[in-house]
């Protein structure tokens, strides 16, 4: 994705991207609008980034997006993922000319009440699937000659996830990606260290085993 490395700045709020998200969502940061925004970012990245890569772990981007309409909404706003609520969490403020900027005051909104039920692993993966399948895109990356090399891994075939996949299968796919020694062509990042893999396996294996996921030996 463009700006992923951000010259080493992985903490500052990007007001340009917030403005783009608001332009798409028009004050309603729900599943449908954020799924469209994720699709737009994919297409922009594919066009502008010669080293574009969208690996299986990119599914987590949809999970993070779901926080805006599942975790952030205010009970005192009828749990609507509205602009007032979301901009407070992001510390985003609109200037008189209509542009957006970071006000250094990202915070939980005043008089905010949280959701009534826990947001479980199954809930998150259900939303990941729901967003992705609204605007399916290929997993893989661009190659030197300008073509696109789709990948195959687990439930991903020829760069695509079949619409018949369920949340449990998706959760298992993400679990396998986070606990296995994967080739760099699949994760696009550094292979997890033994210490990290051991921590993940000991902390999350029991819950994923309950989903029927194959648990790797450690």
Tab-separated table of C-alpha atoms in Angstrom:
chain	number	residue	atom	x	y	z
A	1	UNK	CA	0.000	0.000	0.000
A	2	UNK	CA	1.273	3.538	-0.711
A	3	UNK	CA	2.740	5.164	2.355
A	4	UNK	CA	2.872	1.916	4.327
A	5	UNK	CA	6.423	2.609	5.455
A	6	UNK	CA	5.844	6.381	5.740
A	7	UNK	CA	9.568	7.063	5.944
A	8	UNK	CA	9.679	5.341	9.326
A	9	UNK	CA	6.692	7.213	10.769
A	10	UNK	CA	4.189	4.531	11.721
A	11	UNK	CA	2.389	6.546	14.378
A	12	UNK	CA	1.243	9.909	12.985
A	13	UNK	CA	-2.354	10.294	11.889
A	14	UNK	CA	-2.648	10.659	8.097
A	15	UNK	CA	-5.192	13.419	7.544
A	16	UNK	CA	-5.147	12.883	3.775
A	17	UNK	CA	-6.305	9.287	4.152
A	18	UNK	CA	-8.898	10.285	6.745
A	19	UNK	CA	-10.274	12.832	4.278
A	20	UNK	CA	-10.436	10.154	1.583
A	21	UNK	CA	-12.243	7.804	3.961
A	22	UNK	CA	-14.742	10.499	4.913
A	23	UNK	CA	-15.293	11.361	1.244
A	24	UNK	CA	-16.302	7.751	0.634
A	25	UNK	CA	-18.262	7.190	3.837
A	26	UNK	CA	-19.981	10.585	3.983
A	27	UNK	CA	-20.255	10.498	7.759
A	28	UNK	CA	-21.466	6.899	7.977
A	29	UNK	CA	-18.547	4.546	8.657
A	30	UNK	CA	-20.529	1.338	8.304
A	31	UNK	CA	-19.568	-2.014	6.802
A	32	UNK	CA	-20.684	-1.188	3.266
A	33	UNK	CA	-18.917	2.161	3.064
A	34	UNK	CA	-15.673	0.963	4.636
A	35	UNK	CA	-15.620	-2.069	2.350
A	36	UNK	CA	-15.844	0.325	-0.591
A	37	UNK	CA	-13.067	2.476	0.872
A	38	UNK	CA	-10.823	-0.576	1.290
A	39	UNK	CA	-11.488	-1.482	-2.360
A	40	UNK	CA	-10.609	2.056	-3.464
A	41	UNK	CA	-7.339	1.948	-1.516
A	42	UNK	CA	-6.474	-1.394	-3.114
A	43	UNK	CA	-7.061	-0.003	-6.604
A	44	UNK	CA	-5.082	3.156	-5.851
A	45	UNK	CA	-2.190	1.111	-4.494
A	46	UNK	CA	-2.245	-1.249	-7.457
A	47	UNK	CA	-2.043	1.721	-9.813
A	48	UNK	CA	0.510	3.841	-7.962
A	49	UNK	CA	2.818	1.347	-6.253
A	50	UNK	CA	5.199	-0.559	-8.510
A	51	UNK	CA	6.006	-2.889	-5.605
A	52	UNK	CA	2.381	-3.474	-4.648
A	53	UNK	CA	1.757	-6.593	-2.586
A	54	UNK	CA	-1.523	-7.760	-1.054
A	55	UNK	CA	-0.816	-10.903	0.942
A	56	UNK	CA	-3.127	-13.101	3.019
A	57	UNK	CA	-2.354	-11.177	6.197
A	58	UNK	CA	-3.868	-8.130	4.488
A	59	UNK	CA	-7.203	-9.600	5.545
A	60	UNK	CA	-6.418	-8.054	8.918
A	61	UNK	CA	-6.948	-4.624	7.338
A	62	UNK	CA	-10.627	-5.462	7.050
A	63	UNK	CA	-10.662	-6.556	10.669
A	64	UNK	CA	-9.172	-3.238	11.749
A	65	UNK	CA	-11.717	-1.371	9.629
A	66	UNK	CA	-14.539	-3.210	11.381
A	67	UNK	CA	-13.524	-1.603	14.681
A	68	UNK	CA	-14.957	1.683	13.406
A	69	UNK	CA	-18.508	0.341	13.261
A	70	UNK	CA	-18.317	-2.477	15.822
A	71	UNK	CA	-16.184	-1.108	18.674
A	72	UNK	CA	-16.050	2.683	18.371
A	73	UNK	CA	-19.760	3.638	18.077
A	74	UNK	CA	-21.264	5.422	21.070
A	75	UNK	CA	-24.250	3.947	22.866
A	76	UNK	CA	-25.455	7.507	23.458
A	77	UNK	CA	-25.555	7.949	19.667
A	78	UNK	CA	-27.582	4.764	19.205
A	79	UNK	CA	-24.326	2.992	18.291
A	80	UNK	CA	-24.145	4.812	14.959
A	81	UNK	CA	-20.631	4.938	13.425
A	82	UNK	CA	-21.009	8.660	12.791
A	83	UNK	CA	-18.448	11.325	11.953
A	84	UNK	CA	-18.528	12.971	15.379
A	85	UNK	CA	-17.604	9.714	17.089
A	86	UNK	CA	-15.023	8.466	14.599
A	87	UNK	CA	-13.251	11.809	14.204
A	88	UNK	CA	-12.837	12.008	17.990
A	89	UNK	CA	-11.082	8.631	18.103
A	90	UNK	CA	-8.795	9.654	15.230
A	91	UNK	CA	-8.138	13.177	16.487
A	92	UNK	CA	-9.346	14.467	13.124
A	93	UNK	CA	-10.699	17.986	12.771
A	94	UNK	CA	-12.018	19.824	9.739
A	95	UNK	CA	-10.631	23.247	8.878
A	96	UNK	CA	-12.671	26.146	7.545
A	97	UNK	CA	-11.561	25.339	3.995
A	98	UNK	CA	-12.931	21.801	4.292
A	99	UNK	CA	-9.565	20.054	4.664
A	100	UNK	CA	-8.806	17.714	7.553
A	101	UNK	CA	-5.938	17.889	10.042
A	102	UNK	CA	-4.728	16.103	13.188
A	103	UNK	CA	-5.580	18.114	16.304
A	104	UNK	CA	-3.342	16.103	18.681
A	105	UNK	CA	-6.412	15.265	20.747
A	106	UNK	CA	-7.456	11.770	19.722
A	107	UNK	CA	-9.713	10.532	22.507
A	108	UNK	CA	-12.732	8.495	23.486
A	109	UNK	CA	-15.741	10.783	22.844
A	110	UNK	CA	-17.427	12.507	25.773
A	111	UNK	CA	-20.321	10.552	27.305
A	112	UNK	CA	-19.261	7.476	25.349
A	113	UNK	CA	-20.605	4.041	26.251
A	114	UNK	CA	-19.206	0.841	24.784
A	115	UNK	CA	-20.970	-2.027	23.012
A	116	UNK	CA	-22.957	-4.428	25.163
A	117	UNK	CA	-21.437	-7.704	23.933
A	118	UNK	CA	-17.777	-8.799	23.548
A	119	UNK	CA	-16.275	-8.607	20.057
A	120	UNK	CA	-15.020	-12.164	19.597
A	121	UNK	CA	-12.584	-13.722	17.115
A	122	UNK	CA	-15.549	-15.170	15.242
A	123	UNK	CA	-17.237	-11.756	15.123
A	124	UNK	CA	-14.100	-10.169	13.676
A	125	UNK	CA	-13.609	-12.825	11.008
A	126	UNK	CA	-17.292	-12.612	10.092
A	127	UNK	CA	-16.790	-8.907	9.401
A	128	UNK	CA	-13.525	-9.523	7.543
A	129	UNK	CA	-15.356	-11.843	5.184
A	130	UNK	CA	-18.388	-9.602	4.838
A	131	UNK	CA	-16.256	-6.611	3.817
A	132	UNK	CA	-13.943	-8.539	1.514
A	133	UNK	CA	-16.771	-10.297	-0.329
A	134	UNK	CA	-18.587	-7.014	-0.991
A	135	UNK	CA	-15.656	-6.013	-3.235
A	136	UNK	CA	-13.389	-9.053	-3.803
A	137	UNK	CA	-9.811	-8.359	-4.903
A	138	UNK	CA	-6.885	-10.574	-5.863
A	139	UNK	CA	-4.210	-11.647	-3.388
A	140	UNK	CA	-0.718	-11.350	-4.800
A	141	UNK	CA	1.553	-8.662	-6.151
A	142	UNK	CA	2.867	-6.849	-9.170
A	143	UNK	CA	5.860	-8.237	-11.043
A	144	UNK	CA	8.694	-6.590	-12.920
A	145	UNK	CA	6.931	-6.682	-16.280
A	146	UNK	CA	3.813	-4.984	-14.917
A	147	UNK	CA	1.719	-8.136	-14.655
A	148	UNK	CA	0.083	-9.467	-11.485
A	149	UNK	CA	1.171	-12.702	-9.809
A	150	UNK	CA	-1.738	-14.231	-7.871
A	151	UNK	CA	-0.978	-16.523	-4.942
A	152	UNK	CA	-2.386	-19.807	-3.677
A	153	UNK	CA	-2.470	-20.634	0.010
A	154	UNK	CA	-5.030	-22.491	2.077
A	155	UNK	CA	-8.490	-21.158	1.269
A	156	UNK	CA	-7.028	-18.746	-1.310
A	157	UNK	CA	-7.087	-20.226	-4.819
A	158	UNK	CA	-5.797	-18.339	-7.864
A	159	UNK	CA	-5.667	-15.205	-5.754
A	160	UNK	CA	-9.297	-15.384	-4.631
A	161	UNK	CA	-11.320	-16.440	-1.609
A	162	UNK	CA	-14.428	-18.380	-2.548
A	163	UNK	CA	-17.697	-16.784	-1.447
A	164	UNK	CA	-18.699	-20.047	0.252
A	165	UNK	CA	-15.967	-19.716	2.903
A	166	UNK	CA	-17.142	-19.245	6.484
A	167	UNK	CA	-15.793	-17.289	9.445
A	168	UNK	CA	-14.251	-20.329	11.143
A	169	UNK	CA	-12.256	-21.252	8.028
A	170	UNK	CA	-11.050	-17.663	7.695
A	171	UNK	CA	-10.008	-17.611	11.351
A	172	UNK	CA	-8.038	-20.818	10.807
A	173	UNK	CA	-6.338	-19.317	7.749
A	174	UNK	CA	-5.217	-16.293	9.780
A	175	UNK	CA	-4.079	-18.557	12.606
A	176	UNK	CA	-1.997	-20.670	10.229
A	177	UNK	CA	-0.442	-17.529	8.761
A	178	UNK	CA	0.507	-16.197	12.200
A	179	UNK	CA	1.948	-19.436	13.596
A	180	UNK	CA	3.667	-21.037	10.600
A	181	UNK	CA	7.011	-20.542	8.903
A	182	UNK	CA	5.850	-19.003	5.640
A	183	UNK	CA	7.883	-18.162	2.537
A	184	UNK	CA	8.414	-14.446	2.052
A	185	UNK	CA	6.361	-14.645	-1.136
A	186	UNK	CA	3.295	-15.199	1.028
A	187	UNK	CA	3.696	-12.786	3.878
A	188	UNK	CA	5.730	-10.010	2.275
A	189	UNK	CA	7.211	-9.343	5.705
A	190	UNK	CA	9.798	-10.865	8.028
A	191	UNK	CA	9.029	-14.460	9.019
A	192	UNK	CA	7.923	-14.492	12.697
A	193	UNK	CA	10.633	-15.333	15.216
A	194	UNK	CA	10.592	-18.573	17.186
A	195	UNK	CA	9.799	-16.589	20.338
A	196	UNK	CA	6.836	-14.880	18.699
A	197	UNK	CA	5.513	-18.137	17.290
A	198	UNK	CA	5.822	-19.842	20.663
A	199	UNK	CA	3.953	-17.015	22.383
A	200	UNK	CA	1.140	-17.094	19.830
A	201	UNK	CA	0.872	-20.870	19.944
A	202	UNK	CA	0.669	-21.028	23.731
A	203	UNK	CA	-1.739	-18.110	24.102
A	204	UNK	CA	-4.203	-18.597	21.253
A	205	UNK	CA	-3.980	-22.268	20.264
A	206	UNK	CA	-6.712	-23.443	22.669
A	207	UNK	CA	-9.333	-21.060	21.277
A	208	UNK	CA	-8.451	-21.852	17.671
A	209	UNK	CA	-8.424	-25.563	18.407
A	210	UNK	CA	-12.050	-25.168	19.452
A	211	UNK	CA	-12.758	-23.983	15.896
A	212	UNK	CA	-11.282	-27.193	14.508
A	213	UNK	CA	-8.075	-25.580	13.256
A	214	UNK	CA	-5.080	-27.900	12.866
A	215	UNK	CA	-2.619	-26.959	15.612
A	216	UNK	CA	1.043	-27.083	14.507
A	217	UNK	CA	3.632	-28.853	16.646
A	218	UNK	CA	5.854	-26.537	18.684
